[in-house]
Coordinates of C-alpha atoms and ligand atoms in Angstrom, one line a residue:
Chain T
M1 CA -0.1 0.0 0.0
A2 CA 1.9 3.1 -1.1
K3 CA 1.1 6.2 0.7
R4 CA 1.4 9.9 0.3
I5 CA 3.7 12.0 2.7
E6 CA 3.2 15.6 3.3
V7 CA 5.8 17.5 5.1
S8 CA 5.0 20.9 6.5
D9 CA 7.5 23.5 8.0
L10 CA 10.0 21.1 9.1
N11 CA 13.1 22.0 11.0
I12 CA 15.6 19.6 11.8
Y13 CA 18.3 19.9 14.7
Y14 CA 21.4 18.1 15.9
G15 CA 21.4 19.5 19.3
N16 CA 21.4 23.3 18.9
F17 CA 22.5 23.2 15.3
L18 CA 19.7 23.8 12.8
A19 CA 20.6 21.2 10.0
V20 CA 17.7 21.6 7.7
E21 CA 15.2 24.5 7.7
G22 CA 11.5 24.9 6.7
V23 CA 10.8 21.9 4.5
N24 CA 7.5 21.9 2.8
V25 CA 6.8 19.2 0.3
S26 CA 4.3 16.6 -0.7
I27 CA 5.5 13.2 -1.9
E28 CA 3.3 11.1 -4.3
P29 CA 2.5 7.6 -3.7
R30 CA 3.6 5.1 -6.4
S31 CA 6.3 7.2 -7.8
I32 CA 10.1 7.8 -7.2
T33 CA 10.9 11.1 -5.7
A34 CA 14.7 11.9 -6.0
L35 CA 16.5 14.5 -3.6
I36 CA 19.6 15.9 -5.0
G37 CA 22.0 18.7 -3.8
P38 CA 25.6 19.2 -3.0
S39 CA 26.9 17.3 0.2
G40 CA 26.4 18.6 3.5
C41 CA 23.0 20.3 2.6
G42 CA 20.9 18.1 4.7
K43 CA 19.5 15.3 2.3
S44 CA 20.3 12.4 4.4
T45 CA 18.9 14.3 7.5
F46 CA 15.7 15.2 5.7
L47 CA 15.3 11.5 4.6
R48 CA 16.1 10.0 8.2
S49 CA 13.4 12.5 9.6
I50 CA 10.7 11.0 7.5
N51 CA 10.9 7.7 9.2
R52 CA 11.9 9.0 12.6
M53 CA 15.5 7.6 12.4
H54 CA 17.0 10.9 12.9
E55 CA 16.0 10.9 16.7
V56 CA 18.0 7.8 17.5
L57 CA 21.1 10.1 17.6
P58 CA 21.7 11.8 20.9
G59 CA 20.3 15.3 20.9
A60 CA 18.7 15.1 17.5
R61 CA 15.1 16.5 17.2
V62 CA 12.7 17.8 14.7
E63 CA 10.0 20.4 14.7
G64 CA 7.1 20.4 12.3
K65 CA 4.8 18.0 10.7
V66 CA 5.4 14.9 8.7
V67 CA 1.9 13.5 7.8
M68 CA 1.3 10.1 6.0
D69 CA -2.2 9.5 5.1
G70 CA -3.8 11.7 7.6
Q71 CA -1.7 10.8 10.3
D72 CA 1.1 12.9 12.1
L73 CA 4.0 10.8 12.3
Y74 CA 5.4 13.0 15.0
G75 CA 2.1 13.1 16.9
A76 CA 2.6 12.6 20.7
D77 CA 0.8 9.2 20.7
V78 CA 2.8 7.7 17.8
D79 CA 5.5 5.1 18.5
P80 CA 8.5 5.7 16.2
V81 CA 8.9 1.8 16.2
N82 CA 5.7 1.5 14.4
V83 CA 6.5 4.5 11.9
R84 CA 9.7 2.6 11.0
R85 CA 7.7 -0.4 10.5
Q86 CA 5.7 1.3 7.8
I87 CA 8.7 3.3 6.3
G88 CA 11.4 1.2 5.2
M89 CA 14.9 2.3 4.5
V90 CA 17.9 1.4 2.6
F91 CA 21.2 2.8 3.7
Q92 CA 24.1 4.1 1.6
R93 CA 26.4 1.4 2.8
P94 CA 25.0 -2.1 2.5
N95 CA 24.3 -3.5 5.9
P96 CA 23.2 -6.8 5.9
F97 CA 23.3 -8.4 9.5
P98 CA 26.6 -10.4 9.4
T99 CA 25.6 -12.9 11.8
M100 CA 22.7 -14.0 10.3
S101 CA 22.2 -16.1 7.0
I102 CA 20.9 -14.6 3.8
A103 CA 17.5 -16.0 4.4
D104 CA 17.3 -14.8 7.9
N105 CA 18.6 -11.1 6.7
V106 CA 15.4 -11.1 4.5
I107 CA 12.8 -11.9 7.1
A108 CA 14.6 -10.2 10.1
G109 CA 12.0 -7.5 10.0
N110 CA 9.1 -10.0 9.8
R111 CA 10.4 -12.0 12.8
L112 CA 10.1 -8.8 14.9
N113 CA 6.1 -8.8 14.5
N114 CA 5.9 -12.6 14.1
K115 CA 8.2 -14.7 16.2
G116 CA 6.8 -17.9 15.6
M117 CA 6.5 -17.9 11.8
K118 CA 6.0 -21.2 10.2
K119 CA 8.9 -22.7 8.4
S120 CA 7.0 -22.8 5.1
D121 CA 5.8 -19.3 5.2
A122 CA 9.2 -18.0 6.0
A123 CA 10.7 -19.9 3.0
D124 CA 8.0 -18.4 0.6
L125 CA 8.3 -15.1 2.0
V126 CA 12.4 -15.1 1.6
E127 CA 11.7 -16.3 -2.1
K128 CA 9.1 -13.9 -2.8
S129 CA 11.2 -10.8 -1.3
L130 CA 14.5 -12.0 -2.9
R131 CA 12.7 -12.1 -6.3
G132 CA 11.2 -8.8 -5.6
A133 CA 14.8 -7.7 -5.2
N134 CA 16.0 -9.4 -8.4
L135 CA 18.4 -11.4 -6.1
W136 CA 16.8 -14.7 -6.1
N137 CA 18.4 -16.4 -9.0
E138 CA 22.0 -15.5 -7.6
V139 CA 21.4 -16.8 -4.1
K140 CA 19.0 -19.4 -4.1
D141 CA 21.5 -22.0 -3.6
R142 CA 23.2 -20.6 -0.7
L143 CA 20.5 -19.1 1.5
D144 CA 22.1 -20.3 4.7
R145 CA 25.4 -18.6 3.8
P146 CA 26.1 -15.2 5.8
G147 CA 24.8 -12.2 3.9
S148 CA 28.4 -10.6 4.2
S149 CA 29.6 -13.4 1.8
L150 CA 27.7 -11.5 -1.2
S151 CA 29.1 -8.8 -3.4
G152 CA 28.3 -5.3 -2.6
G153 CA 25.6 -4.8 -5.3
Q154 CA 24.1 -8.4 -4.0
Q155 CA 24.3 -7.0 -0.3
Q156 CA 22.4 -3.9 -1.3
R157 CA 19.7 -5.9 -3.1
L158 CA 19.6 -8.2 0.0
C159 CA 18.9 -4.9 2.1
I160 CA 16.1 -4.1 -0.2
A161 CA 14.8 -7.4 0.1
R162 CA 14.8 -7.1 3.7
A163 CA 13.1 -3.7 3.4
I164 CA 10.2 -4.8 1.1
A165 CA 9.6 -8.3 2.9
V166 CA 7.8 -6.3 5.8
E167 CA 5.7 -4.6 2.9
P168 CA 6.1 -1.0 4.0
D169 CA 4.0 1.8 2.7
V170 CA 7.2 3.9 1.8
L171 CA 10.6 2.9 0.9
L172 CA 13.7 5.4 1.7
M173 CA 17.0 5.1 0.0
D174 CA 19.8 7.1 1.1
E175 CA 22.4 7.1 -2.1
P176 CA 21.9 3.3 -2.4
C177 CA 24.2 3.2 -5.3
S178 CA 26.9 5.3 -4.3
A179 CA 29.2 2.2 -3.1
L180 CA 28.2 0.0 -6.1
D181 CA 29.7 -0.5 -9.6
P182 CA 28.0 0.7 -12.6
I183 CA 26.4 -2.8 -13.5
S184 CA 24.9 -3.2 -9.7
T185 CA 23.9 0.3 -10.1
L186 CA 21.7 -0.4 -13.2
A187 CA 20.5 -3.5 -11.6
I188 CA 19.2 -1.4 -8.6
E189 CA 17.8 1.2 -10.8
D190 CA 15.8 -1.4 -12.9
L191 CA 14.6 -2.7 -9.4
M192 CA 13.4 0.7 -8.4
A193 CA 11.4 1.1 -11.6
E194 CA 9.5 -2.2 -10.6
L195 CA 9.2 -1.3 -6.8
K196 CA 7.6 1.9 -7.6
E197 CA 4.3 0.0 -8.7
R198 CA 3.8 -1.0 -4.9
F199 CA 5.8 1.5 -2.8
T200 CA 6.2 5.2 -2.4
I201 CA 10.0 5.6 -3.0
V202 CA 12.2 8.5 -2.0
I203 CA 15.8 8.3 -3.0
V204 CA 18.8 10.6 -2.3
T205 CA 21.4 10.6 -4.8
H206 CA 24.4 12.6 -5.8
N207 CA 24.2 11.2 -9.3
M208 CA 21.9 13.4 -11.3
Q209 CA 21.8 11.4 -14.3
Q210 CA 20.3 8.7 -12.0
A211 CA 17.8 11.0 -10.6
A212 CA 16.9 12.0 -14.2
R213 CA 16.5 8.3 -15.2
V214 CA 14.6 6.9 -12.3
S215 CA 12.4 9.7 -10.8
E216 CA 9.0 11.5 -11.4
Q217 CA 9.7 14.2 -9.0
T218 CA 12.9 16.0 -8.0
G219 CA 13.9 18.1 -5.0
F220 CA 16.9 20.2 -5.0
F221 CA 18.5 21.0 -1.5
N222 CA 21.1 23.7 -1.2
L223 CA 22.6 25.7 1.7
N224 CA 24.0 29.2 1.6
G225 CA 27.1 28.5 3.4
V226 CA 29.1 26.3 6.0
G227 CA 27.1 26.4 9.5
Q228 CA 24.0 27.5 7.5
P229 CA 20.9 25.3 7.5
G230 CA 19.9 23.4 4.3
R231 CA 16.7 24.3 2.5
L232 CA 14.6 22.7 -0.1
I233 CA 15.1 25.2 -2.7
E234 CA 13.0 23.6 -5.5
F235 CA 10.6 20.7 -5.9
N236 CA 9.3 20.0 -9.4
P237 CA 8.6 17.3 -11.8
T238 CA 12.1 15.8 -12.9
E239 CA 11.9 16.9 -16.3
K240 CA 11.1 20.3 -15.4
I241 CA 14.0 20.3 -13.0
F242 CA 16.4 19.1 -15.4
S243 CA 15.0 21.3 -18.4
N244 CA 13.6 24.3 -17.2
P245 CA 14.1 24.8 -13.3
D246 CA 12.3 27.6 -11.7
Q247 CA 15.4 28.6 -9.5
K248 CA 18.7 29.9 -10.8
A249 CA 20.4 27.8 -7.9
T250 CA 18.9 24.6 -9.3
E251 CA 20.2 25.6 -12.8
D252 CA 23.6 26.3 -11.6
Y253 CA 23.8 23.2 -9.9
I254 CA 22.7 21.0 -12.5
S255 CA 24.7 22.4 -15.4
G256 CA 27.8 22.8 -13.2
R257 CA 27.7 19.1 -12.8
F258 CA 26.9 18.3 -16.4
G259 CA 29.0 21.0 -17.6
Chain D
M1 CA 47.3 -5.9 -23.2
T2 CA 50.8 -7.0 -23.6
A3 CA 49.9 -10.5 -24.6
T4 CA 50.2 -9.9 -28.3
K5 CA 53.7 -8.4 -28.0
A6 CA 56.8 -10.3 -27.6
P7 CA 57.2 -11.6 -24.1
I8 CA 58.7 -9.0 -22.1
E9 CA 61.3 -9.7 -19.4
P10 CA 59.8 -10.5 -16.2
P11 CA 60.3 -7.5 -13.9
P12 CA 62.9 -8.2 -11.2
T13 CA 61.1 -9.3 -8.2
P14 CA 60.8 -6.3 -6.1
R15 CA 63.2 -6.7 -3.1
A16 CA 61.4 -5.6 0.0
V17 CA 63.1 -2.6 1.4
R18 CA 63.6 -3.3 4.9
R19 CA 63.6 0.1 7.0
P20 CA 65.4 -0.1 10.3
G21 CA 62.2 0.9 12.2
D22 CA 60.4 -2.1 10.8
R23 CA 63.3 -4.3 11.4
I24 CA 63.6 -3.3 15.1
F25 CA 59.9 -3.6 15.5
A26 CA 59.8 -6.9 13.9
G27 CA 62.5 -8.2 16.0
S28 CA 61.5 -7.1 19.2
A29 CA 57.8 -8.4 18.5
K30 CA 59.4 -11.7 17.6
G31 CA 61.5 -11.7 20.7
S32 CA 58.7 -11.0 23.0
G33 CA 56.6 -13.9 21.5
I34 CA 59.5 -16.2 22.0
F35 CA 60.1 -14.9 25.5
I36 CA 56.4 -15.6 26.5
L37 CA 56.9 -19.2 25.1
L38 CA 60.0 -19.8 26.9
V39 CA 58.3 -18.8 30.2
L40 CA 55.6 -20.8 29.6
A41 CA 57.6 -23.8 28.6
G42 CA 59.7 -23.2 31.7
V43 CA 56.9 -23.1 34.2
A44 CA 55.4 -26.3 32.7
A45 CA 58.8 -27.9 32.8
F46 CA 59.1 -26.9 36.5
L47 CA 55.8 -28.3 37.3
I48 CA 56.2 -31.5 35.7
S49 CA 59.5 -32.4 37.0
E50 CA 58.5 -31.4 40.5
A51 CA 55.3 -33.3 40.1
L52 CA 57.0 -36.4 38.9
P53 CA 58.0 -37.8 42.2
A54 CA 54.2 -37.5 43.4
L55 CA 53.1 -39.5 40.3
T56 CA 55.4 -42.4 40.9
A57 CA 55.2 -42.5 44.9
P58 CA 53.4 -45.3 46.4
S59 CA 49.9 -44.2 47.4
E60 CA 50.7 -44.4 51.3
D61 CA 53.1 -41.7 51.1
I62 CA 50.7 -39.3 49.4
P63 CA 48.8 -37.0 51.9
G64 CA 45.8 -38.8 53.0
G65 CA 47.3 -42.2 52.3
E66 CA 44.9 -43.0 49.5
G67 CA 47.0 -41.9 46.3
L68 CA 47.3 -39.1 44.2
A69 CA 43.9 -39.1 42.5
S70 CA 41.9 -39.3 45.7
Y71 CA 43.8 -36.3 46.9
I72 CA 43.4 -34.1 43.9
G73 CA 40.2 -35.3 42.9
P74 CA 38.1 -33.6 45.5
L75 CA 40.3 -30.7 45.1
V76 CA 39.8 -30.4 41.3
L77 CA 35.8 -30.8 42.1
G78 CA 36.1 -28.0 44.7
T79 CA 38.0 -25.6 42.2
L80 CA 35.4 -26.5 39.6
L81 CA 32.4 -26.0 41.8
G82 CA 33.4 -22.6 42.9
A83 CA 34.5 -21.3 39.7
V84 CA 31.6 -22.3 37.6
L85 CA 29.1 -21.1 40.2
A86 CA 31.0 -17.7 40.1
L87 CA 30.8 -17.7 36.4
L88 CA 26.9 -18.7 36.2
V89 CA 26.2 -15.9 38.5
A90 CA 28.7 -13.2 37.1
T91 CA 28.4 -13.6 33.5
P92 CA 24.5 -12.7 33.0
L93 CA 25.0 -9.9 35.6
A94 CA 28.1 -8.6 33.9
V95 CA 26.3 -8.7 30.4
G96 CA 23.3 -6.9 32.0
I97 CA 25.4 -4.3 33.4
A98 CA 27.3 -3.8 30.2
L99 CA 24.3 -3.5 28.2
Y100 CA 22.5 -0.9 30.7
I101 CA 25.9 1.2 30.7
T102 CA 26.2 1.2 26.9
Y103 CA 22.6 1.3 25.7
Y104 CA 20.2 2.4 28.6
A105 CA 21.9 4.6 31.2
P106 CA 21.9 8.4 30.7
R107 CA 25.6 9.2 29.8
R108 CA 26.4 10.6 33.4
I109 CA 25.2 7.5 35.4
A110 CA 26.7 5.3 32.8
A111 CA 30.1 6.9 33.2
V112 CA 29.9 6.5 37.3
L113 CA 28.7 3.0 37.0
G114 CA 31.5 2.1 34.7
Y115 CA 34.1 3.6 37.1
V116 CA 32.5 2.0 40.2
I117 CA 32.5 -1.4 38.6
D118 CA 36.3 -1.0 37.4
L119 CA 36.9 -0.3 40.9
L120 CA 35.9 -3.6 42.1
A121 CA 39.0 -4.9 40.2
A122 CA 41.3 -2.7 42.2
I123 CA 40.3 -4.2 45.6
P124 CA 42.8 -7.0 46.7
S125 CA 41.6 -10.5 47.2
V126 CA 42.7 -10.7 50.6
V127 CA 40.2 -7.7 51.4
Y128 CA 37.4 -9.7 49.4
G129 CA 38.4 -12.6 51.8
F130 CA 37.9 -10.8 54.9
W131 CA 34.8 -9.0 53.5
G132 CA 33.4 -12.5 52.5
L133 CA 34.1 -14.0 56.0
A134 CA 33.0 -11.2 58.0
V135 CA 29.8 -10.0 56.0
V136 CA 28.7 -12.1 53.1
A137 CA 29.0 -15.4 55.2
P138 CA 26.8 -14.3 58.0
T139 CA 24.5 -12.7 55.7
L140 CA 23.9 -15.7 53.6
V141 CA 23.1 -18.1 56.6
P142 CA 19.4 -17.5 56.3
F143 CA 19.5 -18.4 52.6
H144 CA 21.4 -21.5 53.7
V145 CA 18.8 -22.5 55.9
W146 CA 16.1 -21.7 53.4
A147 CA 17.6 -23.7 50.5
A148 CA 18.4 -26.8 53.0
D149 CA 14.4 -26.7 53.8
H150 CA 13.1 -26.2 50.4
L151 CA 15.7 -27.2 47.8
S152 CA 17.3 -30.2 49.5
W153 CA 16.1 -32.5 46.5
I154 CA 18.8 -30.7 44.4
P155 CA 22.2 -32.4 45.2
F156 CA 23.8 -28.9 45.2
F157 CA 21.6 -27.9 48.1
A158 CA 21.5 -31.2 50.3
G159 CA 22.4 -29.6 53.5
P160 CA 22.6 -29.7 56.3
A161 CA 22.8 -25.8 56.3
S162 CA 26.0 -24.3 57.7
T163 CA 25.8 -22.1 60.5
S164 CA 28.7 -20.0 59.7
G165 CA 28.0 -19.4 56.0
R166 CA 31.7 -20.4 55.2
T167 CA 30.5 -22.6 52.3
M168 CA 31.2 -23.3 48.5
F169 CA 28.1 -21.0 47.9
T170 CA 29.5 -18.0 49.6
V171 CA 32.8 -18.6 48.0
G172 CA 31.0 -19.0 44.6
L173 CA 29.2 -15.5 45.1
V174 CA 32.3 -13.7 46.4
L175 CA 34.2 -15.0 43.5
A176 CA 31.4 -13.7 41.1
I177 CA 31.8 -10.1 42.4
M178 CA 35.5 -10.5 42.0
I179 CA 35.2 -11.6 38.3
L180 CA 32.4 -9.0 37.5
P181 CA 34.6 -6.3 36.6
I182 CA 36.7 -8.4 34.2
I183 CA 33.7 -9.7 32.3
S184 CA 31.6 -6.5 32.3
A185 CA 34.7 -4.3 31.2
I186 CA 35.1 -6.6 28.1
S187 CA 31.5 -6.9 27.3
R188 CA 31.0 -3.1 27.6
E189 CA 34.0 -2.7 25.1
V190 CA 32.7 -5.0 22.7
F191 CA 28.9 -3.9 22.9
S192 CA 29.9 -0.4 22.6
Q193 CA 31.6 -1.2 19.3
A194 CA 28.9 -3.0 17.6
P195 CA 28.6 -1.3 14.2
A196 CA 26.1 1.7 14.0
L197 CA 25.4 0.4 10.5
H198 CA 23.7 -2.8 12.1
R199 CA 22.1 -1.0 14.8
E200 CA 20.6 1.5 12.5
A201 CA 19.5 -1.4 10.0
A202 CA 17.9 -3.1 13.1
L203 CA 16.1 0.3 14.4
A204 CA 15.1 1.0 10.8
L205 CA 13.3 -2.4 10.4
G206 CA 11.2 -1.3 13.4
A207 CA 13.2 -3.0 16.3
T208 CA 12.6 -1.6 19.8
R209 CA 15.7 -1.0 21.4
W210 CA 15.9 -4.7 23.1
E211 CA 15.1 -6.1 19.5
M212 CA 18.0 -4.0 18.3
I213 CA 20.3 -5.3 20.9
Q214 CA 19.4 -8.9 20.1
M215 CA 19.7 -8.5 16.5
A216 CA 22.9 -6.2 16.1
V217 CA 24.7 -6.0 19.7
L218 CA 24.5 -9.4 21.2
P219 CA 25.5 -11.4 18.2
Y220 CA 28.3 -9.2 17.4
G221 CA 29.5 -9.1 21.0
K222 CA 29.0 -12.8 21.7
S223 CA 32.7 -13.8 21.1
G224 CA 33.9 -10.8 23.3
V225 CA 31.6 -11.9 26.2
I226 CA 32.8 -15.6 25.9
A227 CA 36.4 -14.2 26.0
G228 CA 35.7 -12.1 29.0
A229 CA 33.9 -14.9 30.7
M230 CA 36.9 -17.2 30.2
L231 CA 39.2 -14.6 31.6
G232 CA 36.9 -14.5 34.5
L233 CA 36.8 -18.2 34.8
G234 CA 40.6 -18.4 34.9
R235 CA 40.6 -15.9 37.6
A236 CA 38.2 -17.6 39.5
L237 CA 39.7 -21.2 39.0
G238 CA 43.3 -19.7 40.4
E239 CA 41.8 -17.5 43.0
T240 CA 43.7 -18.3 46.3
M241 CA 43.5 -15.8 49.2
A242 CA 39.6 -15.3 49.3
V243 CA 38.9 -18.9 49.1
A244 CA 41.4 -19.7 51.8
I245 CA 39.9 -17.2 54.1
I246 CA 36.3 -17.9 53.5
L247 CA 35.9 -21.6 53.0
S248 CA 35.8 -24.1 55.6
G249 CA 37.2 -26.7 53.5
G250 CA 39.0 -30.0 53.7
A251 CA 36.2 -32.3 53.4
G252 CA 36.0 -35.0 50.7
A253 CA 34.3 -34.8 47.2
T254 CA 30.8 -33.4 47.5
V255 CA 28.7 -31.2 45.3
N256 CA 26.9 -30.1 48.5
L257 CA 27.2 -26.2 48.2
I258 CA 25.8 -25.2 51.6
S259 CA 27.1 -27.3 54.3
N260 CA 30.0 -26.9 56.6
S261 CA 32.2 -29.8 54.9
N262 CA 33.4 -28.5 51.5
P263 CA 35.9 -29.7 49.3
S264 CA 38.9 -27.3 49.3
T265 CA 40.0 -25.8 45.8
I266 CA 43.4 -26.4 44.3
A267 CA 44.9 -23.0 44.8
S268 CA 43.7 -22.3 48.4
N269 CA 44.8 -26.0 49.2
I270 CA 48.4 -25.1 48.1
A271 CA 48.5 -21.9 50.1
L272 CA 47.2 -23.5 53.2
S273 CA 49.3 -26.7 53.2
F274 CA 52.6 -25.7 51.6
P275 CA 53.9 -24.0 54.8
E276 CA 53.9 -27.6 56.6
A277 CA 54.3 -29.7 53.5
T278 CA 57.6 -31.9 53.2
G279 CA 59.0 -34.4 50.9
V280 CA 56.4 -36.1 48.5
G281 CA 53.9 -33.7 50.2
V282 CA 55.3 -30.9 48.3
N283 CA 55.5 -32.9 45.0
T284 CA 51.8 -33.7 45.6
L285 CA 50.8 -30.0 45.9
I286 CA 52.7 -29.1 42.8
A287 CA 51.1 -32.1 40.9
S288 CA 47.8 -30.4 42.0
G289 CA 49.1 -27.1 40.6
L290 CA 49.8 -28.9 37.3
V291 CA 46.2 -29.9 37.1
L292 CA 45.2 -26.4 37.7
F293 CA 47.5 -25.4 34.8
L294 CA 45.8 -28.1 32.6
I295 CA 42.3 -27.1 33.5
T296 CA 43.0 -23.5 32.7
L297 CA 44.5 -24.4 29.5
V298 CA 41.7 -26.5 28.5
V299 CA 39.1 -23.8 29.4
N300 CA 41.1 -21.2 27.1
M301 CA 41.3 -23.8 24.3
L302 CA 37.5 -24.4 24.6
A303 CA 36.9 -20.7 24.6
R304 CA 39.0 -20.3 21.5
W305 CA 37.0 -23.2 19.9
V306 CA 33.7 -21.5 20.8
V307 CA 34.9 -18.0 19.5
N308 CA 35.9 -19.4 16.3
R309 CA 33.4 -22.0 15.6
R310 CA 31.3 -19.4 13.7
A311 CA 33.9 -17.1 12.5
D312 CA 32.1 -16.7 9.2
F313 CA 29.1 -15.2 10.9
S314 CA 31.1 -13.0 13.4
G315 CA 31.1 -9.9 11.3
A316 CA 34.6 -9.6 11.2
N317 CA 34.7 -10.1 7.5
Ligands
LIG1 N1 25.4 12.9 13.4 C1 25.4 14.3 13.2 N2 25.7 15.2 14.2 C2 25.9 16.4 13.9 N3 25.7 17.0 12.7 C3 25.4 16.2 11.6 C4 25.4 14.9 11.9 N4 25.0 14.2 10.7 C5 25.1 15.2 9.8 N5 25.3 16.4 10.5 C6 25.3 17.9 9.7 O1 23.9 18.1 9.4 C7 24.1 18.6 7.9 C8 23.6 18.0 6.8 O2 24.2 16.6 6.6 P1 23.6 15.4 5.9 O3 22.1 15.3 6.1 O4 24.4 14.2 6.2 O5 24.0 15.9 4.4 P2 23.7 15.4 2.9 O6 23.1 13.8 3.2 O7 23.0 16.1 2.0 O8 25.3 15.2 2.5 C9 25.7 18.8 7.9 O9 26.1 20.1 8.0 C10 26.3 17.8 8.6 O10 27.5 18.2 9.1
LIG2 MG1 24.0 11.9 2.8

C-alpha cells in the first residue's frame, strides 16, 4: 500500500545546530521522488526524519509535521517503532546483518512482528522478497550462507529485499548505489522502476543522471554556506528540473555538474 | 594488453626494502613472542619435573594415604564448583550491566557506574576474603537454611545448612563479584563497538531497543563476552586468598554447596598446606598445581574453539 507523505515547516536539529530548515513538500504515492544537492545540505538528515531515524542520535530532534495519510508521524501518541515498520529504509552502505544467513536477513523485520513464523511461510517470504529484489537466482543455492559473503551490489539488493519483505508503505533510499559498480547500479535502478508500482519511493542521490533516469519528482536541496541550515530550494517534476528549473541555483547546480 | 607483443622480461622481483624501524619492531615483537613461550615452557617444565615424584610415589606416601587421584580429585571438584558457580552468577549480571551502561543509562550515570565497577577490580583479594568472611557469609546464613529446607532435593543444596555461611556457595558468590569487573569491562567494550551500521539497520526495520540489541549487539559481542567470561573463569579457578579465608574446607568430594564440609580448591589448598608440607607432600601439591594449569589451558582452548566456530558469521569479515 503506497502512501502519500506531506511535510510541513519541518526544522531538523542536531542538538542546537539547525541542519535543515523549513521543508514543505508533498511526496506522491507510487512514484519515485529524488532528492539532489551538494553534500552537507541535509538530504540524508531530511530522509531520516521521515521515518524517525533521525532521533536515534543523541540530541537530534525535529520541529514541524510529517503527515502520512492523515496521521502526523510526530504526533504525541505515535510510537517511532511503528513508524519505522511502515517506512522502510535502505542505507548508503549495504548493511546486512553479518551474524545472520541470507535467508534470516530477508525476514529479520518480519520476525520482529511474528516470532513464531511457520517454516514454510518463512521460506515463501524469503523467495518472494528475494525475487522482488532481483536477487533470487543469484543466491537461491546458498540461502544459509552469511549475508556478508555476497558482493556489494548483491548485499544492497539483499537489504532491499529485507526492507520490502515487511511490505512497508514507503521506501527511503539514501544513496543506495554510491558504493556500487555501474552494473550493480543499473540492476538497482531497474529494480526501483519495478518497486514503484507498489511503494512510494524517496531516493537521495548524488548522481544527477540517476535522478533524471529514475524519478518522477525531484527536490533540490542547497545551503548558503557552512554552518547555515540546508533548505529545499525547488521541488518540481524531474523533467522540469532538468530542462527548465524555476530557480537559478538549481540550474547552476545541474549545469555545473553536467558542464 | 601485452599478450600480443613479444614476451617481455619479467620485472625483477621487487626486493622488499627493510627499513630499520620495521626491522627493530619485527625483531622485538618476535623476541617478546619467543620470550613468552619460553616462560610458559619453563613453568610447565618446572611443574612436571617437580610433580613427577608424586606421580611415581606409592599411594601411602601421598597425604591422605589413598593415592594421588583421591587427593587431587576433590580439590578439582572444589575448584570447578566454586569457579563455575561464580561464572554462572557473574556472566548474566556482567552482560546486563554492560548493556545498561552502553545502551540504556543516561551518559552521566553510565560513566559513574562504569567507574565504580572498574574499581571493584582494584580491591585486593585478601580484602574480598575478609569481607566475605565477616559480611557475606553471615548474611547468607538465612539463605542456606532456606535452601536446605526447600531445595534439598537438588544435590547442590542437600544440606545440612552451615551455620557460619563459610561454604562453597558463599565462595562462589564472592568470586562472582571478583570476576564481575573483568567480564563487564570486556562486554562493555565489545557492545559499544557494535557497528552503528547494523544497529541502524535493526532500528530502521522497526526494532525496539531490546530487539536491536538482540539483532545487532549481542551477536556481534558474543565472542567478546565469551572471551571475558573465560578470563573471569581463569581468575576464579586460580583465586587463592579469598577462598582460603572464607571456605571451611578440607572435606572429601561433595557437590553440596551449603554445608560446613566442602572440598577445598586447588589454589587455596596449596596456599594453606604448603608451609607445613615436606617431601612427597610438596610434590603432591605441585602435581595439583599442574592439574590447575591443565584445567585453565583446556578452558582457554574451549573458549577459542567456541569463539572460532562461527567465525564466518562473526561480522569480522
Ligand atoms: N550525526 C550528526 N551530528 C551532527 N551534525 C550532523 C550529523 N550528521 C550530519 N550532520 C550535519 O548536518 C548537515 C547535513 O548533513 P547530511 O544530512 O548528512 O547532508 P547530505 O546527506 O546532504 O550530504 C551537515 O552540516 C552535517 O555536518
Ligand atoms: Mg548523505
